[in-house]
Coordinates of C-alpha atoms and ligand atoms in Angstrom, one line a residue:
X186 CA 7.1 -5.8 59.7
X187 CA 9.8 -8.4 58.2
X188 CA 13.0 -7.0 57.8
X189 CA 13.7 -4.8 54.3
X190 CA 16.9 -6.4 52.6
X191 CA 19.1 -4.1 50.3
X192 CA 21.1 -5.3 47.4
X193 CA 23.7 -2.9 46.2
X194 CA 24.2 -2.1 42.3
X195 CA 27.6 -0.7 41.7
X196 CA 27.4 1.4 37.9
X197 CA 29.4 4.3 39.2
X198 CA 27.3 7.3 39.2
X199 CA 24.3 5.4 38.2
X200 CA 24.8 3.1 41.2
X201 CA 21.7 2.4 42.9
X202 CA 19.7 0.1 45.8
X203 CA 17.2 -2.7 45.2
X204 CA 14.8 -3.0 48.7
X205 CA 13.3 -6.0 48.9
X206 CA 10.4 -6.8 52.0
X207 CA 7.0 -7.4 52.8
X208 CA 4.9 -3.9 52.7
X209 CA 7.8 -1.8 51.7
X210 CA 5.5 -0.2 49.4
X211 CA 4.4 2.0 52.4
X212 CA 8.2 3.5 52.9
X213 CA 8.5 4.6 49.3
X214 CA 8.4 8.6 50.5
X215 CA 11.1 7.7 53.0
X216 CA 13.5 6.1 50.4
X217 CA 13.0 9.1 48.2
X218 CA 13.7 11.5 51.1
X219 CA 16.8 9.1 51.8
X220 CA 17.6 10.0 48.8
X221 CA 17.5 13.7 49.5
X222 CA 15.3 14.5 46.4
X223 CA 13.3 17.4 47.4
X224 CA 11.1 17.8 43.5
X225 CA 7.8 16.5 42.7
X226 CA 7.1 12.8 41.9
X227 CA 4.8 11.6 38.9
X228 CA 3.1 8.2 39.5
X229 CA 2.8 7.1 36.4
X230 CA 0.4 3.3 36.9
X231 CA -2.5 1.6 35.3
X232 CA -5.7 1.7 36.8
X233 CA -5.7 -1.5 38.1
X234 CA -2.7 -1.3 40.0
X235 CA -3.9 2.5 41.2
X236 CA -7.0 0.8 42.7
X237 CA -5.2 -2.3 44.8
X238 CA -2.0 0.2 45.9
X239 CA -2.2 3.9 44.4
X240 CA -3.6 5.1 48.0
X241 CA -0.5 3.5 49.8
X242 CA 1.9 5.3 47.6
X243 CA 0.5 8.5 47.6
X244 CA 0.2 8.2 51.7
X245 CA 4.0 7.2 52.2
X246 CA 4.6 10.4 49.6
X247 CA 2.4 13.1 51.0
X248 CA 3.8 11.7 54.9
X249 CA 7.4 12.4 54.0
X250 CA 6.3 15.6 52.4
X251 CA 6.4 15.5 48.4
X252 CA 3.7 17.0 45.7
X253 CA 2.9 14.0 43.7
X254 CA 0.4 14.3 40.4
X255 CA -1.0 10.4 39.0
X256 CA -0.7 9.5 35.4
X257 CA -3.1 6.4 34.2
X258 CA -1.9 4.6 31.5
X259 CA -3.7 0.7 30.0
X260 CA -2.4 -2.1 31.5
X261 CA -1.2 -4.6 28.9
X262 CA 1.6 -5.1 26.5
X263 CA -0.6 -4.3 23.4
X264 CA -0.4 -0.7 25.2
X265 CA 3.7 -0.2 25.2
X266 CA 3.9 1.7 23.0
X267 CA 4.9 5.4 21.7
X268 CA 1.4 6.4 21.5
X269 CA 1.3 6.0 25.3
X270 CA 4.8 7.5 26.3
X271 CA 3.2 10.5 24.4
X272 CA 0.0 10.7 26.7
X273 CA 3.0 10.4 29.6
X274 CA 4.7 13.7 27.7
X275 CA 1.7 16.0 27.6
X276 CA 0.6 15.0 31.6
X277 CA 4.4 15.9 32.8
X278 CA 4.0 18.8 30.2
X279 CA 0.3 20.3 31.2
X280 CA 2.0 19.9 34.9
X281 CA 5.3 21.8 34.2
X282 CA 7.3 19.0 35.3
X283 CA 11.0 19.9 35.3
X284 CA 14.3 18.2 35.4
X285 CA 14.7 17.8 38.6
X286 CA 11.3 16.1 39.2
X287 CA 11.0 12.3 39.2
X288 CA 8.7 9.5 37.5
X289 CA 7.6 6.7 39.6
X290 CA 6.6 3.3 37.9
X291 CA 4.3 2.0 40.1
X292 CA 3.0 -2.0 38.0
X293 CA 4.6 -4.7 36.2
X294 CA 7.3 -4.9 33.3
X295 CA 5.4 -2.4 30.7
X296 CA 5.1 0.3 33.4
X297 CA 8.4 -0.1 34.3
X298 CA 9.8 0.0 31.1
X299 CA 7.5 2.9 29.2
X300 CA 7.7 4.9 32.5
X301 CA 11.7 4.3 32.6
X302 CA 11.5 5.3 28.7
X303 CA 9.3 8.3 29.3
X304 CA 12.4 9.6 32.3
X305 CA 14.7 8.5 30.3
X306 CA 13.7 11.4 27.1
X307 CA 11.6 13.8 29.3
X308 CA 13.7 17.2 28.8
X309 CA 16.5 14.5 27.9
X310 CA 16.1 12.6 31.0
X311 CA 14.8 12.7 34.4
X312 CA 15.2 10.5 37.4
X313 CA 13.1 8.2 37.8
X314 CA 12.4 5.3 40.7
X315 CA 10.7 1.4 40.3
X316 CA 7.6 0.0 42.4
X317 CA 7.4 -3.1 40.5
X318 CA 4.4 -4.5 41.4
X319 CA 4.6 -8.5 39.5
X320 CA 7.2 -11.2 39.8
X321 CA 8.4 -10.5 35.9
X322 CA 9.0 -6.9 37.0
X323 CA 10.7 -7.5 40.4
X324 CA 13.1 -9.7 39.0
X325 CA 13.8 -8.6 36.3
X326 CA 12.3 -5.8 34.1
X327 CA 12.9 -2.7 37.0
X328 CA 16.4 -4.0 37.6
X329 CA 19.4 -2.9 35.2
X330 CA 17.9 -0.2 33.5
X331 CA 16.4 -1.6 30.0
X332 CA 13.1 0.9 29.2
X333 CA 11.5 1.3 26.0
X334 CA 8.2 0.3 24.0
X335 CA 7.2 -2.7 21.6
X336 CA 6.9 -2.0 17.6
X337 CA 5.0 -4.6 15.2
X338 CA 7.6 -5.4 13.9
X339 CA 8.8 -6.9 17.3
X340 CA 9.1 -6.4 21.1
X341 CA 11.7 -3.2 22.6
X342 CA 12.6 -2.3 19.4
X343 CA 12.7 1.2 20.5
X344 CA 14.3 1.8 23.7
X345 CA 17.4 3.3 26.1
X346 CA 19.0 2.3 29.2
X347 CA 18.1 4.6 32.0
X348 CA 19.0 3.4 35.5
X349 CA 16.4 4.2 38.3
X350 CA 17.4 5.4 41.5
X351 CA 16.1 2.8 43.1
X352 CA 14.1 -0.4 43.2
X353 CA 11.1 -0.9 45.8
X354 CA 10.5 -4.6 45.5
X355 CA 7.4 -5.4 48.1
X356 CA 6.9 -9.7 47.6
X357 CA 3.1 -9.0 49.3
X358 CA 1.7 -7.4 46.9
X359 CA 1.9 -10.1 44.6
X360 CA -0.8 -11.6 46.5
X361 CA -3.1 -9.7 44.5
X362 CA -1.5 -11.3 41.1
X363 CA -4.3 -13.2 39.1
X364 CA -2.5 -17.3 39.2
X365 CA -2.3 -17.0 35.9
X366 CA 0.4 -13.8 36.0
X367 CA 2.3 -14.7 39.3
X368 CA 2.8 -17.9 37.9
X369 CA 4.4 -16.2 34.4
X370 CA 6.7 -14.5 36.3
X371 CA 7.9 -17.4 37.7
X372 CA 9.5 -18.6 34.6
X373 CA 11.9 -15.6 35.0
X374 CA 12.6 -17.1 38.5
X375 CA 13.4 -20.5 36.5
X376 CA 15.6 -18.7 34.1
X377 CA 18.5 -17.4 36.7
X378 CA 18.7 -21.4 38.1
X379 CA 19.5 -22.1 35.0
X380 CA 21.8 -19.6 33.2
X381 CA 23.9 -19.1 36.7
X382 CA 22.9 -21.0 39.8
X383 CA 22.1 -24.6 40.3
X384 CA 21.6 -24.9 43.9
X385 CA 19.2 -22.0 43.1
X386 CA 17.5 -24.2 40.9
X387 CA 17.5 -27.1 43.3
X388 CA 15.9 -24.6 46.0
X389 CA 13.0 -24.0 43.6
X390 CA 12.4 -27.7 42.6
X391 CA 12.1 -28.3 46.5
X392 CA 9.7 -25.8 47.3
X393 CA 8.0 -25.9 43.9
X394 CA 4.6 -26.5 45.6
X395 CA 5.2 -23.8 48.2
X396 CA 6.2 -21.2 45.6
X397 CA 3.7 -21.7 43.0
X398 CA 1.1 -21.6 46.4
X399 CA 3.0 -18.3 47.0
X400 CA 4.2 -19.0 50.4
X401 CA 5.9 -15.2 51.3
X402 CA 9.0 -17.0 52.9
X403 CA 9.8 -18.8 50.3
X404 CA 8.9 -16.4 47.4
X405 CA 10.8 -13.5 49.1
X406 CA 13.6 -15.6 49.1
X407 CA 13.1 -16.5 45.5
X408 CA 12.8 -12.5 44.7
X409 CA 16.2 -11.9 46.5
X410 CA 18.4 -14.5 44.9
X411 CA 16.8 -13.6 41.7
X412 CA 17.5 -10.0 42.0
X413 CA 21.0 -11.0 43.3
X414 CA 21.6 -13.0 40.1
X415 CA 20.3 -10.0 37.9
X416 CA 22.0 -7.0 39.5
X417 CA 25.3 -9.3 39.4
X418 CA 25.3 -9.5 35.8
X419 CA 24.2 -5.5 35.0
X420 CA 26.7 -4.7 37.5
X421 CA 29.7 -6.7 35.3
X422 CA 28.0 -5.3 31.8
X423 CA 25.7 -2.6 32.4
X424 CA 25.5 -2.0 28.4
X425 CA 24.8 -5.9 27.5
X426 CA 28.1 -5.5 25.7
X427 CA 28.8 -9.6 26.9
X428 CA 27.4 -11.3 29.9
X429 CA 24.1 -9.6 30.3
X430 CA 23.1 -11.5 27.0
X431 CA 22.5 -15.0 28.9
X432 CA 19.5 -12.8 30.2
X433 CA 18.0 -13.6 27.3
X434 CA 17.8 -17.2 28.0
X435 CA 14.5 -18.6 26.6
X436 CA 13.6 -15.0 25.2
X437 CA 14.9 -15.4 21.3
X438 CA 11.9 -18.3 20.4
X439 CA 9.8 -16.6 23.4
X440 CA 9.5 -13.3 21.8
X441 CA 8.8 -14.6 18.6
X442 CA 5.6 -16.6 19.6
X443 CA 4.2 -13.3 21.8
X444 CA 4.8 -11.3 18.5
X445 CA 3.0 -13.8 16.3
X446 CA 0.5 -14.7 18.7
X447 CA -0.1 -10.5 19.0
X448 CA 0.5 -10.1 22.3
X449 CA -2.1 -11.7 23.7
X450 CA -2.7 -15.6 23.8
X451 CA 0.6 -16.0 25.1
X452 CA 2.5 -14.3 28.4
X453 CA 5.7 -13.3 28.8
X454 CA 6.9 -16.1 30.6
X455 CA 5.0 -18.3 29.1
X456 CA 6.9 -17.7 26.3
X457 CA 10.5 -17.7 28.3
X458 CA 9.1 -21.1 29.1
X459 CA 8.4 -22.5 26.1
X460 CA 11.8 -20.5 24.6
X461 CA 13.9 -22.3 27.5
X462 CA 12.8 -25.7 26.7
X463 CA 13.4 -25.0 22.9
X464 CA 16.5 -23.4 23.4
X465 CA 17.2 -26.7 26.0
X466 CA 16.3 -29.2 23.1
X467 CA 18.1 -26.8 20.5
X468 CA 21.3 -27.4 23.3
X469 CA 21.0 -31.4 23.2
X470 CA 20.4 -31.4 19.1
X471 CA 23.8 -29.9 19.0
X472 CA 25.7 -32.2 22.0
X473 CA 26.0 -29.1 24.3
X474 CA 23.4 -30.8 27.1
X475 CA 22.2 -33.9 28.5
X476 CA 18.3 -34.7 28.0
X477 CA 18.3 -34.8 31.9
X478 CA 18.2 -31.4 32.0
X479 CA 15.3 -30.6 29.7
X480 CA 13.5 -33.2 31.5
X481 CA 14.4 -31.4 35.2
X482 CA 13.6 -27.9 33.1
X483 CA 10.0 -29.4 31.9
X484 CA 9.2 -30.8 35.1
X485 CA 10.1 -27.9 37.5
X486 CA 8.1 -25.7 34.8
X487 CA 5.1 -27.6 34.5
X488 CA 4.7 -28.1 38.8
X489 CA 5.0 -24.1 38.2
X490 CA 1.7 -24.6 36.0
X491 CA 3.9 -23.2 33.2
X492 CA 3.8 -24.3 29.5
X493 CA 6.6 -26.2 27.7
X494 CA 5.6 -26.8 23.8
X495 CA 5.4 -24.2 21.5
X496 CA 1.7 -23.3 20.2
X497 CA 1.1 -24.3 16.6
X498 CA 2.8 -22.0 14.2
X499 CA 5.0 -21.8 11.0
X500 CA 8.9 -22.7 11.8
X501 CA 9.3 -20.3 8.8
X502 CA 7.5 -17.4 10.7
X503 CA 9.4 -18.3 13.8
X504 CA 12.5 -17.6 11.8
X505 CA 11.3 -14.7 9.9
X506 CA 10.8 -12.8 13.5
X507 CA 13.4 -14.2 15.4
X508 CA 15.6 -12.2 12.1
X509 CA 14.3 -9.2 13.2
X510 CA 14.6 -9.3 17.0
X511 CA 17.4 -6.9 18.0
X512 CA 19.4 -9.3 19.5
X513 CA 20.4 -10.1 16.1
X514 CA 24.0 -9.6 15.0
X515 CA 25.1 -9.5 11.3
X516 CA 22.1 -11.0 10.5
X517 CA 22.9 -14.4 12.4
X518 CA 20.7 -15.6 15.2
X519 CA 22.2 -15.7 18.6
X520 CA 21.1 -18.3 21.1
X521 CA 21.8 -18.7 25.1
X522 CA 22.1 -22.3 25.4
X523 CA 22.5 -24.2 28.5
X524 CA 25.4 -26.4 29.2
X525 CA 24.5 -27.9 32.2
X526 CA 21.6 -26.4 35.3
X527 CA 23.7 -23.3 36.3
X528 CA 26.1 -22.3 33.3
X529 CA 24.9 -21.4 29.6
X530 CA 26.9 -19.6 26.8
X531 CA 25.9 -17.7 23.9
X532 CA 26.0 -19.0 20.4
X533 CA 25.2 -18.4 16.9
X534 CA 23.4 -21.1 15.2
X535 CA 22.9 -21.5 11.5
X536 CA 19.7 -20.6 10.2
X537 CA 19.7 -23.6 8.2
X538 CA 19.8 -25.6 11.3
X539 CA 17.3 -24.1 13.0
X540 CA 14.7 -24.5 10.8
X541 CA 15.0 -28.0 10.8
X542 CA 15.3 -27.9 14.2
X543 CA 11.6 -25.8 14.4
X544 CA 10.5 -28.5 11.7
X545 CA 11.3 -31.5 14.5
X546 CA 10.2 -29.7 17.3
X547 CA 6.7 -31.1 17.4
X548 CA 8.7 -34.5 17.2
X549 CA 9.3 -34.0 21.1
X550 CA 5.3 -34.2 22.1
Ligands
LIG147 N1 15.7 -8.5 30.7 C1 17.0 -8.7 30.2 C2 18.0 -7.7 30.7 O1 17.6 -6.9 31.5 O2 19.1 -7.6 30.2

């Protein structure tokens, strides 16, 4: 077995470990007993996920002892929402769950975040541990705490930070990732180049063809850095008070075009790809960025097999949702923009301008 690596994330009490390593998912009993929790654990999964790993989780849990029920919930993000967290509420409920039992996210992003959600307002909040199970999750979503569920009106619009007690990142099960989702999540990888590493970046244009092949060497490597990058910044603001907004890199236009494509046509980081190169574009409109580094952006994306043009829709519509997203402050429209591979910072741009900007867009075919 390669060796497990351990990234610290100092929050005071809510301090916590991310392990990262190939087949850790078979030692997630013995972090909990590490942990000294001695109540019963709720795997809360989807039922694809349950067939590929369920039996290996519930193995490592009944070997270091612990009572474990399963809770099924869909895969897919057309499913986070409160309608599900309540099917999570009447399992822990019919089972007698208490406070000091735990929830387990066992899948991507959504089961993170709606099992996270569920701890986090279960008898007012229980502990609750990430198996992220995709690249979006392992990077990102199970690290720092964000949980909550999609409304139509826009994505995480209902939500509270609840930190896990830890993060059981395993890079080999994203074998099992369809192309089309391993290479989504790798958009997220893109993202931390940009907003806070460029040598990072460089790393990934030279092994572009071995990541998006999913050589394990280099993808674990790509998972640690990543998760370095991510715990860095929730570590300095936990609360996304500041820093933790250049996070959201690529996700103001991103979000938008998964809410008004419903949710489906387009994946998460497809759209963080697609909001990165607009936000890139947006960031040499205004004199912040040299075209160089849209063009290193586009190219690094697309050997990723990742899109970089925004489907067809209304600029207006863009607008209209971008208004609503919660990142929104005073009404005005925020934007991480880049100002060079490696640093970004966060601005508010006129509406005004930016819908001549979404007008011009399709200029850059
Ligand atoms: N996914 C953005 C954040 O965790 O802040």
């Amino acid at each position: 077995m390669k060796q497990t690596k351990k990234i610290p994330l100092d929050l005071g009490k809510n301090s916590y470990d991310i392990f990262i390593g190939e087949e850790i998912i078979d030692q997630v009993g013995l972090f909990l007993k590490d942990l000294s929790f001695k109540g019963r654990v709720a795997v809360v999964t989807d039922p694809k996920v349950e067939g590929l790993y369920g039996s290996r989780v519930k193995k490592s849990l009944k070997k270091a002892g612990f009572k474990f029920i399963l809770i099924q919930i869909p895969a897919g993000e057309r499913y986070k929402t409160l309608k599900q967290i309540n099917r999570i509420y009447d399992s822990l409920i019919q089972n007698h769950f208490e406070r000091s039992d735990l929830l387990l996210a066992l899948g991507g992003g959504v089961i993170g975040d709606m099992t996270g959600f569920a701890a986090a307002t279960y008898l007012r909040g229980v502990s609750f541990v990430q198996c992220p199970t995709t690249v979006l999750a392992q990077v990102d979503a199970s690290i720092g705490g964000k949980t909550g569920v999609d409304h139509p009106e826009g994505k995480n619009l209902i939500g509270a930070f609840h930190q896990p007690r830890f993060v059981c990142s395993d890079p080999a099960v994203l074998r099992t990732l369809q192309k089309r989702e391993y290479r989504s999540g790798l958009a997220e990888v893109v993202k931390y180049g940009v907003i806070a590493d460029e040598a990072f970046f460089g790393y990934l244009e030279t092994h572009s063809k071995a990541i998006r092949d999913l050589d394990l060497e280099k993808v674990r490597h790509c998972i640690h850095r990543a998760s370095q990058i991510k715990a860095e910044i929730v570590q300095a603001d936990e609360h996304e008070g500041g820093i933790r907004k250049i996070l959201n890199y690529g996700h103001t236009i991103g979000h938008a075009v998964e809410t008004l494509t419903g949710y489906r046509k387009v994946k998460h980081g497809e759209g963080v790809a697609m909001g990165m190169v607009a936000a890139s574009r947006l960031a040499v409109e205004l004199g912040l960025l040299h075209e160089d580094d849209v063009k290193r952006q586009v190219k690094l994306l697309t050997a990723f097999g990742l899109p970089t043009r925004l489907p067809d829709l209304d600029p207006g519509d863009i607008l209209e949702v971008m208004a609503g997203d919660k990142k929104v402050v005073g009404g005005e429209i925020y934007f991480v923009l880049p100002k060079n591979i490696g640093s970004v910072d966060v601005m508010k741009v006129d509406k005004k301008v930016l819908k001549r900007f979404l007008k011009a867009l399709p200029k850059y075919v």
